[in-house]
Coordinates of C-alpha atoms in Angstrom, one line a residue:
X1 CA 0.6 -14.0 9.6
X2 CA -1.9 -15.0 12.2
X3 CA -5.6 -14.7 11.3
X4 CA -6.7 -13.1 14.5
X5 CA -8.2 -9.8 13.2
X6 CA -10.7 -8.7 10.5
X7 CA -13.3 -6.9 12.6
X8 CA -15.4 -6.0 9.5
X9 CA -15.4 -6.7 5.7
X10 CA -13.0 -4.9 3.4
X11 CA -14.5 -1.5 2.5
X12 CA -15.0 -0.2 -1.0
X13 CA -16.3 3.2 -2.1
X14 CA -16.0 3.3 -5.9
X15 CA -18.8 1.8 -8.1
X16 CA -16.2 -0.1 -10.1
X17 CA -14.0 -1.1 -7.2
X18 CA -13.7 -4.7 -6.0
X19 CA -12.9 -4.9 -2.3
X20 CA -11.4 -8.2 -1.5
X21 CA -8.7 -10.3 0.1
X22 CA -5.5 -10.8 -2.0
X23 CA -4.3 -14.3 -1.2
X24 CA -0.5 -14.8 -1.2
X25 CA 1.9 -17.4 0.3
X26 CA 2.6 -14.8 3.0
X27 CA -1.0 -14.4 4.0
X28 CA -4.1 -12.4 3.0
X29 CA -4.1 -8.7 2.4
X30 CA -7.1 -6.4 2.2
X31 CA -7.1 -4.6 -1.2
X32 CA -9.3 -2.3 -3.3
X33 CA -9.0 -3.5 -6.9
X34 CA -10.2 -1.2 -9.7
X35 CA -10.2 -2.4 -13.3
X36 CA -9.6 -0.3 -16.4
X37 CA -12.7 1.6 -17.5
X38 CA -15.1 -0.1 -19.8
X39 CA -14.2 0.3 -23.4
X40 CA -10.6 1.4 -22.6
X41 CA -7.6 -0.7 -23.7
X42 CA -5.9 -2.2 -20.7
X43 CA -2.4 -0.8 -20.3
X44 CA -1.0 -2.3 -17.1
X45 CA -1.4 -3.0 -13.4
X46 CA -0.3 -0.8 -10.5
X47 CA 0.2 -1.8 -6.9
X48 CA -0.2 1.1 -4.5
X49 CA 1.3 1.1 -1.0
X50 CA 0.1 3.6 1.6
X51 CA 2.2 5.5 4.2
X52 CA 2.6 5.6 8.0
X53 CA -0.8 5.6 9.8
X54 CA -2.4 5.3 6.3
X55 CA -4.4 2.7 4.4
X56 CA -5.5 1.7 1.0
X57 CA -8.2 4.3 1.1
X58 CA -5.6 7.0 0.7
X59 CA -5.6 6.3 -3.0
X60 CA -9.4 6.4 -3.4
X61 CA -9.5 9.5 -5.5
X62 CA -6.9 8.4 -8.1
X63 CA -8.5 5.0 -9.0
X64 CA -11.1 6.3 -11.5
X65 CA -8.7 8.7 -13.3
X66 CA -6.2 5.9 -13.7
X67 CA -8.9 3.5 -14.8
X68 CA -9.9 6.0 -17.5
X69 CA -6.3 5.8 -18.8
X70 CA -6.4 2.0 -19.0
X71 CA -4.7 1.1 -15.7
X72 CA -5.9 -1.5 -13.2
X73 CA -5.0 -0.2 -9.7
X74 CA -4.7 -2.3 -6.6
X75 CA -4.3 -0.4 -3.3
X76 CA -3.3 -2.6 -0.4
X77 CA -3.3 -2.5 3.4
X78 CA 0.1 -3.9 4.5
X79 CA 0.2 -6.4 7.3
X80 CA -1.2 -4.8 10.4
X81 CA -2.7 -1.8 8.6
X82 CA -6.4 -1.2 8.9
X83 CA -8.1 -4.3 7.4
X84 CA -5.1 -6.5 6.9
X85 CA -4.3 -9.0 9.7
X86 CA -1.1 -8.7 11.7
X87 CA 0.2 -9.4 15.2
X88 CA -0.5 -6.6 17.8
X89 CA 2.4 -7.2 20.1
X90 CA 5.3 -8.5 17.9
X91 CA 7.3 -5.8 16.4
X92 CA 9.7 -8.2 14.7
X93 CA 6.8 -9.2 12.3
X94 CA 7.1 -5.6 10.9
X95 CA 10.8 -5.5 10.1
X96 CA 11.3 -3.8 6.8
X97 CA 12.5 -6.9 5.1
X98 CA 9.4 -8.8 6.2
X99 CA 7.2 -6.0 4.8
X100 CA 9.2 -5.9 1.6
X101 CA 8.8 -9.6 1.1
X102 CA 5.0 -9.1 1.5
X103 CA 5.1 -6.7 -1.4
X104 CA 7.0 -9.2 -3.6
X105 CA 4.3 -11.7 -2.8
X106 CA 1.5 -9.2 -3.5
X107 CA 3.0 -8.3 -6.9
X108 CA 3.4 -12.0 -7.9
X109 CA -0.2 -12.7 -6.8
X110 CA -1.3 -9.9 -9.2
X111 CA 0.6 -11.4 -12.1
X112 CA 3.9 -9.5 -12.2
X113 CA 5.3 -7.3 -13.6
X114 CA 3.4 -4.4 -12.0
X115 CA 4.0 -0.7 -11.7
X116 CA 4.9 -0.2 -8.0
X117 CA 3.9 3.0 -6.2
X118 CA 4.8 3.8 -2.6
X119 CA 3.7 6.8 -0.6
X120 CA 5.9 8.0 2.2
X121 CA 6.6 4.9 4.4
X122 CA 5.2 2.9 1.6
X123 CA 7.9 4.3 -0.7
X124 CA 10.7 3.1 1.6
X125 CA 9.1 -0.4 1.8
X126 CA 8.7 -0.4 -2.0
X127 CA 12.4 0.5 -2.3
X128 CA 13.4 -2.4 0.0
X129 CA 11.2 -4.8 -2.1
X130 CA 12.9 -3.7 -5.4
X131 CA 16.3 -4.1 -3.8
X132 CA 15.4 -7.6 -2.8
X133 CA 14.1 -8.6 -6.2
X134 CA 13.3 -6.2 -9.1
X135 CA 11.8 -8.9 -11.3
X136 CA 8.1 -8.5 -10.3
X137 CA 8.1 -4.8 -11.2
X138 CA 7.8 -2.7 -14.4
X139 CA 8.6 0.6 -12.7
X140 CA 8.9 2.2 -9.2
X141 CA 7.3 5.5 -8.3
X142 CA 8.2 7.1 -5.0
X143 CA 5.5 9.5 -3.8
X144 CA 6.6 12.0 -1.2
X145 CA 9.1 9.4 0.0
X146 CA 12.7 10.6 0.7
X147 CA 16.2 9.2 0.5
X148 CA 16.7 8.4 4.2
X149 CA 15.2 9.2 7.6
X150 CA 12.4 11.7 8.0
X151 CA 12.9 15.4 9.1
X152 CA 13.7 16.3 12.7
X153 CA 10.2 17.8 13.2
X154 CA 8.5 14.6 12.0
X155 CA 10.8 12.5 14.1
X156 CA 9.5 14.3 17.1
X157 CA 5.9 13.6 16.1
X158 CA 6.7 9.9 15.6
X159 CA 8.5 9.8 19.0
X160 CA 5.5 11.3 20.7
X161 CA 3.2 8.7 19.2
X162 CA 5.6 5.9 20.2
X163 CA 5.8 7.2 23.7
X164 CA 2.0 7.4 23.9
X165 CA 1.6 3.8 22.6
X166 CA 4.0 2.6 25.3
X167 CA 1.5 3.6 28.1
X168 CA -1.9 4.0 26.4
X169 CA -4.2 1.8 24.4
X170 CA -5.1 2.6 20.8
X171 CA -8.5 3.8 21.9
X172 CA -6.9 6.1 24.5
X173 CA -4.5 7.5 21.9
X174 CA -7.4 8.2 19.6
X175 CA -9.1 10.2 22.3
X176 CA -5.9 12.1 23.0
X177 CA -5.6 13.0 19.3
X178 CA -9.2 14.3 19.2
X179 CA -8.6 16.4 22.3
X180 CA -6.1 18.4 20.2
X181 CA -8.6 19.0 17.4
X182 CA -10.0 17.3 14.3
X183 CA -7.5 15.0 12.5
X184 CA -5.8 16.6 9.5
X185 CA -7.0 13.7 7.3
X186 CA -10.7 14.4 7.9
X187 CA -10.8 16.1 4.5
X188 CA -9.7 14.5 1.2
X189 CA -10.7 10.8 0.7
X190 CA -11.9 10.5 4.3
X191 CA -14.7 13.0 3.6
X192 CA -16.5 10.5 1.4
X193 CA -15.7 7.5 3.5
X194 CA -17.4 8.5 6.8
X195 CA -15.1 11.3 7.9
X196 CA -13.9 11.2 11.5
X197 CA -15.7 7.9 12.1
X198 CA -13.9 6.2 9.3
X199 CA -10.6 7.6 10.6
X200 CA -11.4 6.2 14.1
X201 CA -12.1 2.7 12.6
X202 CA -8.9 2.8 10.7
X203 CA -6.9 3.8 13.7
X204 CA -8.4 1.1 15.9
X205 CA -7.9 -1.5 13.2
X206 CA -4.2 -0.7 12.9
X207 CA -1.7 -2.8 14.9
X208 CA 0.2 -0.9 17.6
X209 CA 3.2 -3.1 16.9
X210 CA 3.1 -2.0 13.3
X211 CA 3.1 1.6 14.3
X212 CA 6.0 1.2 16.7
X213 CA 8.2 -0.8 14.3
X214 CA 7.6 1.3 11.2
X215 CA 7.9 4.5 13.2
X216 CA 11.3 3.4 14.3
X217 CA 12.2 2.7 10.7
X218 CA 11.2 6.1 9.5
X219 CA 13.5 7.7 12.2
X220 CA 16.5 5.5 11.3
X221 CA 16.3 4.7 7.6
X222 CA 19.7 5.0 5.9
X223 CA 20.3 6.5 2.5
X224 CA 20.0 3.7 0.0
X225 CA 19.7 5.8 -3.1
X226 CA 23.0 4.6 -4.6
X227 CA 21.9 1.0 -4.2
X228 CA 18.6 1.7 -5.9
X229 CA 20.2 3.7 -8.7
X230 CA 22.1 0.5 -9.6
X231 CA 18.8 -1.4 -10.2
X232 CA 17.8 -1.3 -13.9
X233 CA 14.2 -0.1 -13.5
X234 CA 12.5 3.1 -14.6
X235 CA 12.1 5.5 -11.6
X236 CA 9.7 8.3 -10.9
X237 CA 9.9 10.7 -8.0
X238 CA 6.6 12.5 -7.4
X239 CA 5.7 15.0 -4.7
X240 CA 3.8 18.2 -3.8
X241 CA 5.3 21.6 -3.8
X242 CA 5.8 21.5 -0.1
X243 CA 6.6 18.6 2.3
X244 CA 7.4 18.7 5.9
X245 CA 8.4 15.0 6.1
X246 CA 11.2 15.2 3.5
X247 CA 12.1 18.6 2.2
X248 CA 11.3 19.0 -1.5
X249 CA 15.0 19.9 -2.3
X250 CA 16.0 16.5 -0.9
X251 CA 13.5 14.8 -3.2
X252 CA 14.8 16.8 -6.2
X253 CA 18.3 15.7 -5.4
X254 CA 17.2 12.1 -5.0
X255 CA 15.6 12.2 -8.4
X256 CA 18.8 13.4 -9.9
X257 CA 20.8 10.6 -8.3
X258 CA 18.3 8.1 -9.6
X259 CA 18.1 9.7 -13.0
X260 CA 14.4 9.5 -12.4
X261 CA 11.4 11.2 -14.0
X262 CA 10.4 14.0 -11.7
X263 CA 6.9 15.4 -11.0
X264 CA 6.0 18.2 -8.7
X265 CA 2.2 18.5 -8.3
X266 CA 1.1 22.1 -8.0
X267 CA -1.1 22.7 -5.0
X268 CA -0.2 19.5 -3.2
X269 CA 1.7 18.8 -0.1
X270 CA 2.7 15.5 1.5
X271 CA -0.3 13.6 0.1
X272 CA -0.7 14.4 -3.6
X273 CA -3.2 11.6 -4.2
X274 CA -5.5 13.2 -1.7
X275 CA -4.6 16.9 -2.2
X276 CA -4.6 16.9 -6.0
X277 CA -5.8 13.5 -7.3
X278 CA -6.5 14.3 -10.9
X279 CA -3.1 15.8 -11.8
X280 CA -1.4 13.1 -9.6
X281 CA -3.2 10.4 -11.6
X282 CA -2.3 12.1 -14.9
X283 CA 1.4 12.3 -13.9
X284 CA 1.4 8.6 -13.0
X285 CA -0.3 7.5 -16.2
X286 CA 1.9 9.8 -18.4
X287 CA 5.0 8.2 -16.8
X288 CA 3.7 4.6 -17.4
X289 CA 2.5 5.4 -20.9
X290 CA 6.0 6.6 -21.7
X291 CA 7.4 3.2 -20.8
X292 CA 5.1 1.3 -23.1
X293 CA 7.6 1.3 -26.0
X294 CA 10.6 0.4 -23.9
X295 CA 11.6 -3.2 -23.2

C-alpha cells in the first residue's frame, strides 16, 4: 500500500482507547485499541471490521462494555477507509482477496488467534479471510452481514453512489448527500465524535476506488455459506430485528446452515453496535465466554 494519505492523526474518543497505527507486512492500518478494564481478567482479543462507507468509529460504543467483560477490542479502518492509506484510483487494490489478506495480516500482528467480527461488508471480507486461512481466528461473528449479494433496494443505492463517483469528486458527492437532508449516521457514535463534521471528514478521507470496488462486491457476492460451514470454527450470526440490506429471515437461514449461535438484538436495525451497543456487546461477550472451555 502506498503511503500517500494520512491527512490527520488517528482519532480516539474513549479514555482508555489507544489510537495508533497497526504495523503489518501489508502496510499500516489505523486502529482504535481498547484494553480490558483495570482489575478485570483478560479473556481474549477481538478484531472488529466496519462496513461499507463505515470506519472503526462505528464500534465506539461497544468498546467499554466489552472491556468490562475482559476483552481487548481492536477496531480497524481497512485499506482506503477513513484514516488508513490506500490508492484513490486503483480498484484492483480493493479486490476482496486483497482485503481478506489484509485481515489475516492484522490478526497475526495482534497475536492470533483473535475473535473476528465483521459488520455488513466487513462480514463478507471476514468470511473471505477465514476461507483463505482460519488459523489466526478463534471465532467468527457476522453482524448484519448476509449470505450473498445485498437486497435489490440497496443495490440501487450503491449503483447511484457509483454513478455519482464516476462524474463527481468526493467533495461534490458529499454536498449532494447534504442536499437530500442530514446523513442517517449523524446519531449514534457520530454524535459524540463531532456529528456531521466528523462524517464529512470520514467521507473525504475514504478512497473513491475503495467505494467503487467494494460496492461492486456487495452487488455481486455469491453465496459461500456452504464453504464457510465446512470450516471448523465457532460461528455467531448477530443482527437487529429489521434489516433492509439483508432480510432478517435470510440471516436466520444462514445461521441454520452454519449451525451458528444466533442473536437478534431487540430495538436494533442494520447497525446493532450503534443502535443498541450494550446488548450487542453483551451478546458478543456471552458468545466468546461460552467458547472459553472449548479447545
